[in-house]
Amino acid sequence: MTIDVTPTEDAEARLAALVELSRRARALADAVVLTDVPESEVTAVAAELAALTERLGALRRESPRSFELGPGGVPRNVGNAVTGSANPHALPLVVRVTPERTVRAELSFRPVHAGPPASVHGGVSAMILDHLLGEAVAAAGFPGVTGTLTLRYRRPVPYGEPLVATAEYTRSEGRKTWAEGRIALPDGTALAEASGLFVTPAGWLGRGAGDETGSKSGQAPVRER
Amino acid sequence: MTIDVTPTEDAEARLAALVELSRRARALADAVVLTDVPESEVTAVAAELAALTERLGALRRESPRSFELGPGGVPRNVGNAVTGSANPHALPLVVRVTPERTVRAELSFRPVHAGPPASVHGGVSAMILDHLLGEAVAAAGFPGVTGTLTLRYRRPVPYGEPLVATAEYTRSEGRKTWAEGRIALPDGTALAEASGLFVTPAGWLGRGAGDETGSKSGQAPVRER
């Protein structure tokens, strides 16, 4: 993959503005599901929203931003549906690699993620865990695409409360790699658990350290989910 | 569960306005991930968005709308994260029960659902399938909550193209029920498959036909996911 765009100060400032716009769009979505203002006000806001959408559409890309290298050559994917800071749909999930090369995300679901009363939709938990396990295999040096994923639902997942999601590599056989993870209360009580099999595409293997899309020793490549 | 609110014409008109507002909020999210307008315009739109959010927040509920009975006593869940027409986060997935009591949804993912380049995030497919399988067990008369769910990823799922998701009940043992489903191209080519075990909570059993939250002969209860 050739990365054409060298990040510049201007490009970084524009990205920061897009990240802020996405944050505002998430806040708007939260306000939509919680609003009790009268119908006339709902309709008035909808009309203004359409005008803002038209302004953003004055110059339109064909697809969201995908894999790119940020300052210092750090890979990022700001358009990703789960982690993308410039995507209003994303939680966004902020995943950190621990010194033990497991992955960890502190998160809090929002009212837009509701399924059962006062609880997060099981499908939303599945979405988060799929991503997290993929990050875990990448952090361990075995990046791959999800082959199979199994979810076990233990307890209702609340929204509006701090939670912790963690995942870790368990084993590999050839191009297959397994990982496990969970969404838990801060005290460690597991709410939803997942185990998954990831497959490293043949095309990802055998690339040298000079190839920015391959795995480098000591540096997990960005994952594209 | 007691349903206090009898739908009125006013309430239905207000809901229609909220559904339209949610549709506009989805269009805005799409515009955010695709916009290439200059930074100054991004910032200006973000400021106006904050003002609209504040207007919606002038009267604020504590939680999203959940299970309710619409006109004719038809159950609905307009705040649901996956199917809620009044929730900007929802696709929304519109699920229909076939005469054979399987479930079917025609859908098209959007750029906000992106993971790998030109493809839907595997976690988003998981989110949709979790919901659909739950609908399948409910349609078969065995409503339950997800116990385990296993996903198999076969091919990349595209966004911006018409797709079909289907699911069906497979078997039951006591309070456990199994279902299978898939997201496929219109020609039937499976892209992502799922099988799941659902458990009917003990408290849901033994309710009479007069209880609006229980299963009625010939009418699957609404599912709360």
Short mmCIF file of C-alpha atoms in Angstrom, two decimals:
data_model
loop_
_atom_site.label_atom_id
_atom_site.label_comp_id
_atom_site.label_asym_id
_atom_site.label_seq_id
_atom_site.Cartn_x
_atom_site.Cartn_y
_atom_site.Cartn_z
CA MET A 1 0.00 0.00 0.00
CA THR A 2 1.37 3.39 -0.92
CA ILE A 3 0.63 6.24 1.44
CA ASP A 4 0.50 9.35 -0.68
CA VAL A 5 -0.42 11.86 1.94
CA THR A 6 2.28 13.23 4.20
CA PRO A 7 0.53 14.77 7.19
CA THR A 8 0.94 18.52 7.32
CA GLU A 9 0.02 21.01 10.01
CA ASP A 10 -2.96 22.09 7.93
CA ALA A 11 -4.14 18.51 7.44
CA GLU A 12 -3.79 17.84 11.16
CA ALA A 13 -5.74 20.97 12.06
CA ARG A 14 -8.51 19.96 9.66
CA LEU A 15 -8.58 16.47 11.15
CA ALA A 16 -8.89 17.97 14.63
CA ALA A 17 -11.89 19.95 13.40
CA LEU A 18 -13.44 16.78 11.96
CA VAL A 19 -12.89 14.95 15.25
CA GLU A 20 -14.66 17.77 17.08
CA LEU A 21 -17.48 17.74 14.52
CA SER A 22 -17.88 13.98 15.07
CA ARG A 23 -17.99 14.47 18.82
CA ARG A 24 -20.75 17.05 18.33
CA ALA A 25 -22.64 14.68 16.04
CA ARG A 26 -22.53 12.00 18.76
CA ALA A 27 -23.86 14.49 21.30
CA LEU A 28 -26.64 15.37 18.87
CA ALA A 29 -27.57 11.68 18.49
CA ASP A 30 -27.70 11.35 22.28
CA ALA A 31 -29.94 14.41 22.45
CA VAL A 32 -32.26 12.98 19.78
CA VAL A 33 -33.00 9.79 21.74
CA LEU A 34 -33.50 11.71 24.99
CA THR A 35 -35.35 14.80 23.82
CA ASP A 36 -38.83 15.61 25.04
CA VAL A 37 -39.17 18.99 23.33
CA PRO A 38 -42.44 19.65 21.46
CA GLU A 39 -43.05 18.42 17.95
CA SER A 40 -42.68 21.90 16.45
CA GLU A 41 -39.19 22.23 17.89
CA VAL A 42 -38.24 18.71 16.74
CA THR A 43 -39.30 19.63 13.22
CA ALA A 44 -37.48 22.96 13.30
CA VAL A 45 -34.24 21.32 14.42
CA ALA A 46 -34.59 18.64 11.73
CA ALA A 47 -34.82 21.33 9.06
CA GLU A 48 -31.68 23.05 10.33
CA LEU A 49 -29.91 19.71 10.47
CA ALA A 50 -30.69 19.14 6.80
CA ALA A 51 -29.13 22.49 5.96
CA LEU A 52 -25.94 21.61 7.86
CA THR A 53 -25.78 18.26 6.08
CA GLU A 54 -26.02 20.05 2.76
CA ARG A 55 -23.16 22.36 3.73
CA LEU A 56 -20.93 19.39 4.61
CA GLY A 57 -21.90 17.74 1.33
CA ALA A 58 -20.63 20.68 -0.76
CA LEU A 59 -17.37 18.75 -1.15
CA ARG A 60 -17.83 15.03 -0.74
CA ARG A 61 -15.38 12.11 -0.71
CA GLU A 62 -16.34 8.79 -2.25
CA SER A 63 -15.48 6.78 0.85
CA PRO A 64 -14.57 7.47 4.49
CA ARG A 65 -10.98 8.00 5.52
CA SER A 66 -9.34 4.63 6.03
CA PHE A 67 -5.84 3.51 6.95
CA GLU A 68 -3.37 6.38 6.99
CA LEU A 69 -0.14 7.38 8.67
CA GLY A 70 -0.35 10.23 11.12
CA PRO A 71 2.45 12.35 12.57
CA GLY A 72 5.54 10.30 13.33
CA GLY A 73 4.34 7.56 11.02
CA VAL A 74 1.82 6.30 13.57
CA PRO A 75 -0.91 4.34 11.77
CA ARG A 76 -4.51 5.34 12.40
CA ASN A 77 -7.98 4.79 11.01
CA VAL A 78 -10.10 7.81 11.89
CA GLY A 79 -13.05 6.69 9.74
CA ASN A 80 -13.51 3.29 11.41
CA ALA A 81 -17.06 2.46 12.55
CA VAL A 82 -15.94 1.37 16.04
CA THR A 83 -12.75 3.29 16.80
CA GLY A 84 -12.77 6.19 14.37
CA SER A 85 -12.49 9.53 16.15
CA ALA A 86 -13.76 11.19 12.93
CA ASN A 87 -16.75 8.84 12.60
CA PRO A 88 -19.92 9.77 14.54
CA HIS A 89 -21.01 6.12 14.59
CA ALA A 90 -17.91 5.05 16.50
CA LEU A 91 -18.08 4.81 20.30
CA PRO A 92 -15.19 5.69 19.72
CA LEU A 93 -13.35 2.81 21.33
CA VAL A 94 -9.88 3.90 22.41
CA VAL A 95 -7.70 0.79 22.62
CA ARG A 96 -4.34 0.76 24.35
CA VAL A 97 -1.70 -1.96 24.21
CA THR A 98 -0.39 -2.84 27.66
CA PRO A 99 3.25 -3.63 28.41
CA GLU A 100 2.18 -7.30 28.43
CA ARG A 101 0.92 -6.85 24.84
CA THR A 102 -2.69 -7.39 25.79
CA VAL A 103 -5.21 -4.71 24.89
CA ARG A 104 -7.43 -2.61 27.11
CA ALA A 105 -10.13 -0.01 26.58
CA GLU A 106 -11.94 2.05 29.16
CA LEU A 107 -15.37 2.85 27.81
CA SER A 108 -18.83 4.02 28.64
CA PHE A 109 -21.83 3.22 26.49
CA ARG A 110 -24.44 5.87 25.77
CA PRO A 111 -28.24 5.94 25.54
CA VAL A 112 -28.04 5.48 21.75
CA HIS A 113 -26.64 2.00 22.46
CA ALA A 114 -29.78 0.85 24.28
CA GLY A 115 -31.45 -2.50 23.73
CA PRO A 116 -33.32 -3.84 26.75
CA PRO A 117 -34.41 -1.19 29.27
CA ALA A 118 -31.37 0.38 30.96
CA SER A 119 -29.05 -1.98 29.12
CA VAL A 120 -26.80 -1.96 26.10
CA HIS A 121 -27.94 -3.91 23.04
CA GLY A 122 -26.20 -7.29 22.91
CA GLY A 123 -25.25 -6.58 19.31
CA VAL A 124 -23.40 -3.44 20.36
CA SER A 125 -21.35 -5.44 22.87
CA ALA A 126 -20.62 -7.93 20.07
CA MET A 127 -19.45 -5.08 17.83
CA ILE A 128 -17.00 -3.84 20.45
CA LEU A 129 -15.65 -7.29 21.26
CA ASP A 130 -15.08 -8.19 17.61
CA HIS A 131 -12.85 -5.17 17.28
CA LEU A 132 -11.03 -5.66 20.55
CA LEU A 133 -10.07 -9.27 19.89
CA GLY A 134 -8.71 -8.27 16.49
CA GLU A 135 -6.58 -5.66 18.19
CA ALA A 136 -5.32 -8.31 20.61
CA VAL A 137 -4.03 -10.63 17.88
CA ALA A 138 -2.43 -7.68 16.10
CA ALA A 139 -0.76 -6.52 19.32
CA ALA A 140 0.68 -10.01 19.73
CA GLY A 141 2.19 -9.82 16.26
CA PHE A 142 -0.39 -11.96 14.45
CA PRO A 143 -2.65 -9.50 12.62
CA GLY A 144 -5.59 -11.09 10.85
CA VAL A 145 -9.21 -10.86 9.84
CA THR A 146 -11.97 -12.39 11.94
CA GLY A 147 -12.76 -15.97 10.98
CA THR A 148 -15.15 -16.93 13.74
CA LEU A 149 -16.23 -15.11 16.87
CA THR A 150 -18.20 -16.57 19.78
CA LEU A 151 -19.92 -14.36 22.32
CA ARG A 152 -21.19 -15.35 25.74
CA TYR A 153 -23.59 -13.02 27.47
CA ARG A 154 -23.28 -13.22 31.27
CA ARG A 155 -25.07 -10.15 32.66
CA PRO A 156 -26.78 -7.04 31.32
CA VAL A 157 -24.31 -4.39 30.16
CA PRO A 158 -25.26 -0.95 31.53
CA TYR A 159 -24.86 2.32 29.68
CA GLY A 160 -23.73 5.54 31.30
CA GLU A 161 -21.29 3.76 33.59
CA PRO A 162 -17.54 3.26 33.32
CA LEU A 163 -16.63 -0.20 32.03
CA VAL A 164 -13.42 -1.93 31.04
CA ALA A 165 -12.88 -4.10 27.98
CA THR A 166 -9.78 -6.25 27.70
CA ALA A 167 -8.51 -8.92 25.32
CA GLU A 168 -5.47 -11.08 24.86
CA TYR A 169 -3.84 -13.43 22.39
CA THR A 170 -4.09 -17.08 23.40
CA ARG A 171 -2.39 -19.21 20.71
CA SER A 172 -1.49 -19.65 17.05
CA GLU A 173 -1.33 -22.50 14.53
CA GLY A 174 0.04 -21.50 11.14
CA ARG A 175 -1.99 -18.56 9.89
CA LYS A 176 -4.69 -19.08 12.52
CA THR A 177 -4.61 -17.16 15.79
CA TRP A 178 -6.97 -17.24 18.76
CA ALA A 179 -7.86 -14.53 21.23
CA GLU A 180 -10.19 -13.98 24.16
CA GLY A 181 -11.71 -10.89 25.67
CA ARG A 182 -14.47 -9.44 27.78
CA ILE A 183 -16.44 -6.38 28.78
CA ALA A 184 -16.43 -6.08 32.57
CA LEU A 185 -17.34 -3.83 35.45
CA PRO A 186 -14.36 -1.93 36.91
CA ASP A 187 -14.17 -4.58 39.66
CA GLY A 188 -13.59 -7.26 37.02
CA THR A 189 -17.07 -8.80 36.95
CA ALA A 190 -17.48 -10.09 33.39
CA LEU A 191 -20.64 -8.95 31.59
CA ALA A 192 -19.98 -10.26 28.08
CA GLU A 193 -17.16 -12.54 26.94
CA ALA A 194 -15.79 -13.42 23.54
CA SER A 195 -13.37 -15.83 21.93
CA GLY A 196 -12.34 -15.64 18.33
CA LEU A 197 -10.30 -17.21 15.58
CA PHE A 198 -8.42 -14.81 13.32
CA VAL A 199 -6.78 -15.66 10.02
CA THR A 200 -3.76 -13.87 8.63
CA PRO A 201 -4.31 -13.50 4.87
CA ALA A 202 -1.52 -15.13 2.88
CA GLY A 203 -0.80 -11.78 1.25
CA TRP A 204 0.11 -10.26 4.61
CA LEU A 205 2.95 -12.73 5.21
CA GLY A 206 6.60 -12.52 4.24
CA ARG A 207 6.78 -8.77 4.00
CA GLY A 208 9.95 -7.05 5.06
CA ALA A 209 10.31 -4.56 7.84
CA GLY A 210 10.40 -1.79 5.23
CA ASP A 211 6.83 -2.46 4.15
CA GLU A 212 4.51 -0.20 6.08
CA THR A 213 1.54 -2.56 5.82
CA GLY A 214 3.34 -5.61 7.23
CA SER A 215 4.07 -6.58 10.79
CA LYS A 216 7.26 -5.11 12.14
CA SER A 217 9.15 -6.59 14.99
CA GLY A 218 8.00 -4.90 18.14
CA GLN A 219 5.35 -2.84 16.40
CA ALA A 220 1.88 -4.13 15.77
CA PRO A 221 0.49 -2.98 12.43
CA VAL A 222 -2.77 -1.11 12.32
CA ARG A 223 -5.75 -3.37 11.99
CA GLU A 224 -8.38 -2.77 9.35
CA ARG A 225 -11.66 -4.19 10.48
CA MET B 1 -45.19 -4.39 32.68
CA THR B 2 -47.82 -1.70 32.70
CA ILE B 3 -48.15 0.43 29.60
CA ASP B 4 -49.36 3.81 30.78
CA VAL B 5 -49.35 5.66 27.53
CA THR B 6 -52.23 5.25 25.17
CA PRO B 7 -51.08 6.47 21.77
CA THR B 8 -52.84 9.61 20.67
CA GLU B 9 -52.79 11.44 17.36
CA ASP B 10 -50.56 14.07 18.89
CA ALA B 11 -48.16 11.49 20.27
CA GLU B 12 -48.01 9.77 16.89
CA ALA B 13 -47.35 13.05 15.07
CA ARG B 14 -44.55 13.85 17.50
CA LEU B 15 -43.07 10.38 17.02
CA ALA B 16 -43.17 10.88 13.24
CA ALA B 17 -41.22 14.11 13.73
CA LEU B 18 -38.65 12.28 15.88
CA VAL B 19 -38.30 9.57 13.24
CA GLU B 20 -37.65 12.24 10.62
CA LEU B 21 -35.15 13.96 12.93
CA SER B 22 -33.34 10.65 13.40
CA ARG B 23 -33.22 10.11 9.66
CA ARG B 24 -31.68 13.57 9.29
CA ALA B 25 -29.14 12.82 12.03
CA ARG B 26 -28.09 9.66 10.14
CA ALA B 27 -27.66 11.68 6.94
CA LEU B 28 -25.55 14.17 8.89
CA ALA B 29 -23.32 11.35 10.20
CA ASP B 30 -22.85 10.10 6.63
CA ALA B 31 -21.95 13.62 5.54
CA VAL B 32 -19.40 13.95 8.36
CA VAL B 33 -17.40 10.88 7.30
CA LEU B 34 -17.48 11.89 3.63
CA THR B 35 -17.01 15.64 3.82
CA ASP B 36 -14.04 17.36 2.25
CA VAL B 37 -15.10 20.94 2.96
CA PRO B 38 -12.44 23.26 4.42
CA GLU B 39 -11.60 23.35 8.10
CA SER B 40 -13.34 26.69 8.64
CA GLU B 41 -16.62 25.27 7.35
CA VAL B 42 -16.22 22.10 9.44
CA THR B 43 -15.77 24.26 12.53
CA ALA B 44 -18.72 26.49 11.65
CA VAL B 45 -21.03 23.50 11.18
CA ALA B 46 -19.83 21.98 14.46
CA ALA B 47 -20.79 25.17 16.30
CA GLU B 48 -24.27 25.16 14.79
CA LEU B 49 -24.64 21.49 15.65
CA ALA B 50 -23.88 22.26 19.28
CA ALA B 51 -26.64 24.87 19.26
CA LEU B 52 -29.15 22.37 17.85
CA THR B 53 -28.13 19.81 20.46
CA GLU B 54 -28.76 22.38 23.17
CA ARG B 55 -32.24 23.10 21.77
CA LEU B 56 -33.11 19.38 21.86
CA GLY B 57 -31.77 19.17 25.39
CA ALA B 58 -34.15 21.83 26.68
CA LEU B 59 -36.45 19.00 27.74
CA ARG B 60 -34.59 15.78 28.33
CA ARG B 61 -35.75 12.26 29.22
CA GLU B 62 -33.69 10.09 31.55
CA SER B 63 -33.56 7.17 29.14
CA PRO B 64 -34.46 6.45 25.51
CA ARG B 65 -37.93 5.30 24.57
CA SER B 66 -38.15 1.57 25.07
CA PHE B 67 -40.89 -1.01 24.65
CA GLU B 68 -44.27 0.59 23.97
CA LEU B 69 -47.53 -0.21 22.26
CA GLY B 70 -48.30 1.72 19.12
CA PRO B 71 -51.63 2.13 17.30
CA GLY B 72 -53.67 -1.06 17.29
CA GLY B 73 -51.64 -2.40 20.19
CA VAL B 74 -48.68 -3.23 17.95
CA PRO B 75 -45.51 -3.44 20.04
CA ARG B 76 -42.55 -1.34 19.00
CA ASN B 77 -39.20 -0.16 20.30
CA VAL B 78 -38.35 3.08 18.53
CA GLY B 79 -35.31 3.78 20.75
CA ASN B 80 -33.50 0.50 20.03
CA ALA B 81 -29.84 0.80 18.97
CA VAL B 82 -30.28 -1.51 15.97
CA THR B 83 -33.92 -1.24 14.89
CA GLY B 84 -35.14 1.99 16.47
CA SER B 85 -36.56 4.37 13.87
CA ALA B 86 -36.19 7.18 16.43
CA ASN B 87 -32.55 6.32 17.23
CA PRO B 88 -29.88 7.83 14.94
CA HIS B 89 -27.47 5.00 15.81
CA ALA B 90 -29.84 2.36 14.41
CA LEU B 91 -29.39 1.20 10.82
CA PRO B 92 -32.42 1.04 11.30
CA LEU B 93 -32.94 -2.64 10.64
CA VAL B 94 -36.52 -3.27 9.49
CA VAL B 95 -37.34 -6.90 10.24
CA ARG B 96 -40.33 -8.68 8.75
CA VAL B 97 -41.74 -12.03 9.78
CA THR B 98 -42.43 -14.25 6.76
CA PRO B 99 -45.48 -16.53 6.45
CA GLU B 100 -43.10 -19.39 7.37
CA ARG B 101 -42.28 -17.52 10.61
CA THR B 102 -38.68 -16.92 9.65
CA VAL B 103 -37.43 -13.32 9.66
CA ARG B 104 -36.06 -11.23 6.83
CA ALA B 105 -34.57 -7.76 6.52
CA GLU B 106 -33.55 -5.93 3.38
CA LEU B 107 -30.75 -3.56 4.28
CA SER B 108 -27.94 -1.45 2.98
CA PHE B 109 -24.98 -0.45 5.11
CA ARG B 110 -23.60 3.07 4.93
CA PRO B 111 -20.12 4.65 4.94
CA VAL B 112 -20.34 5.18 8.72
CA HIS B 113 -20.29 1.37 9.05
CA ALA B 114 -16.85 1.07 7.43
CA GLY B 115 -14.07 -1.13 8.75
CA PRO B 116 -11.64 -2.41 6.13
CA PRO B 117 -11.50 -0.33 2.93
CA ALA B 118 -14.82 -0.54 1.03
CA SER B 119 -16.19 -3.02 3.57
CA VAL B 120 -18.44 -3.05 6.59
CA HIS B 121 -16.80 -3.52 10.01
CA GLY B 122 -17.15 -7.14 11.12
CA GLY B 123 -18.49 -5.91 14.43
CA VAL B 124 -21.34 -4.11 12.69
CA SER B 125 -22.34 -7.34 10.93
CA ALA B 126 -22.23 -9.07 14.31
CA MET B 127 -24.50 -6.39 15.77
CA ILE B 128 -27.10 -6.92 13.04
CA LEU B 129 -27.00 -10.71 13.28
CA ASP B 130 -27.37 -10.73 17.06
CA HIS B 131 -30.59 -8.82 16.68
CA LEU B 132 -31.92 -10.81 13.76
CA LEU B 133 -31.47 -14.19 15.43
CA GLY B 134 -33.26 -12.90 18.48
CA GLU B 135 -36.14 -11.85 16.27
CA ALA B 136 -36.18 -15.33 14.73
CA VAL B 137 -36.63 -17.13 18.04
CA ALA B 138 -39.31 -14.65 19.05
CA ALA B 139 -41.13 -15.13 15.73
CA ALA B 140 -41.13 -18.87 16.37
CA GLY B 141 -42.78 -18.32 19.74
CA PHE B 142 -39.68 -18.77 21.92
CA PRO B 143 -38.61 -15.25 22.87
CA GLY B 144 -35.40 -15.07 24.84
CA VAL B 145 -32.19 -13.24 25.55
CA THR B 146 -28.95 -14.11 23.80
CA GLY B 147 -26.92 -16.73 25.66
CA THR B 148 -24.20 -17.41 23.12
CA LEU B 149 -23.72 -16.24 19.56
CA THR B 150 -21.20 -17.56 17.05
CA LEU B 151 -20.32 -15.62 13.92
CA ARG B 152 -18.58 -16.96 10.84
CA TYR B 153 -17.15 -14.43 8.41
CA ARG B 154 -17.16 -15.73 4.83
CA ARG B 155 -16.57 -12.72 2.58
CA PRO B 156 -16.25 -8.95 2.93
CA VAL B 157 -19.61 -7.23 3.47
CA PRO B 158 -19.95 -4.19 1.18
CA TYR B 159 -21.65 -0.94 2.11
CA GLY B 160 -23.83 1.05 -0.27
CA GLU B 161 -25.29 -2.07 -1.86
CA PRO B 162 -28.59 -3.86 -1.25
CA LEU B 163 -28.20 -6.93 0.96
CA VAL B 164 -30.56 -9.40 2.55
CA ALA B 165 -30.40 -10.72 6.11
CA THR B 166 -32.46 -13.72 7.12
CA ALA B 167 -32.76 -15.93 10.20
CA GLU B 168 -34.77 -18.88 11.38
CA TYR B 169 -35.53 -20.90 14.47
CA THR B 170 -33.85 -24.30 14.48
CA ARG B 171 -34.76 -26.12 17.73
CA SER B 172 -35.62 -25.87 21.42
CA GLU B 173 -34.85 -27.77 24.62
CA GLY B 174 -36.67 -26.49 27.67
CA ARG B 175 -35.96 -22.78 27.99
CA LYS B 176 -33.13 -22.93 25.45
CA THR B 177 -33.74 -22.15 21.80
CA TRP B 178 -31.37 -22.14 18.84
CA ALA B 179 -31.46 -20.06 15.68
CA GLU B 180 -29.35 -19.46 12.58
CA GLY B 181 -29.04 -16.56 10.21
CA ARG B 182 -26.93 -14.79 7.64
CA ILE B 183 -26.21 -11.60 5.76
CA ALA B 184 -26.13 -12.35 2.04
CA LEU B 185 -25.99 -10.78 -1.38
CA PRO B 186 -29.38 -10.62 -3.13
CA ASP B 187 -28.41 -13.79 -5.06
CA GLY B 188 -28.08 -15.67 -1.79
CA THR B 189 -24.26 -15.69 -1.49
CA ALA B 190 -23.59 -15.73 2.26
CA LEU B 191 -21.19 -13.06 3.53
CA ALA B 192 -21.51 -13.52 7.30
CA GLU B 193 -23.32 -16.30 9.14
CA ALA B 194 -24.43 -16.70 12.73
CA SER B 195 -25.84 -19.31 15.04
CA GLY B 196 -27.05 -18.57 18.51
CA LEU B 197 -28.49 -19.98 21.69
CA PHE B 198 -31.24 -17.98 23.33
CA VAL B 199 -32.61 -18.45 26.80
CA THR B 200 -36.16 -17.63 27.83
CA PRO B 201 -35.97 -16.06 31.30
CA ALA B 202 -38.05 -18.02 33.81
CA GLY B 203 -40.05 -14.87 34.54
CA TRP B 204 -41.29 -14.77 30.95
CA LEU B 205 -42.98 -18.17 31.19
CA GLY B 206 -46.50 -19.01 32.25
CA ARG B 207 -48.04 -15.68 31.40
CA GLY B 208 -51.56 -15.65 30.16
CA ALA B 209 -52.75 -14.34 26.83
CA GLY B 210 -54.02 -11.24 28.58
CA ASP B 211 -50.57 -10.18 29.62
CA GLU B 212 -49.24 -7.80 27.01
CA THR B 213 -45.61 -8.66 27.69
CA GLY B 214 -46.00 -12.41 27.27
CA SER B 215 -46.15 -14.56 24.19
CA LYS B 216 -49.56 -14.79 22.62
CA SER B 217 -50.62 -17.60 20.40
CA GLY B 218 -49.97 -16.54 16.84
CA GLN B 219 -48.31 -13.30 17.80
CA ALA B 220 -44.68 -13.07 18.69
CA PRO B 221 -44.00 -10.60 21.48
CA VAL B 222 -41.71 -7.70 20.85
CA ARG B 223 -38.14 -8.47 21.64
CA GLU B 224 -36.10 -6.26 23.89
CA ARG B 225 -32.46 -6.60 23.03
#
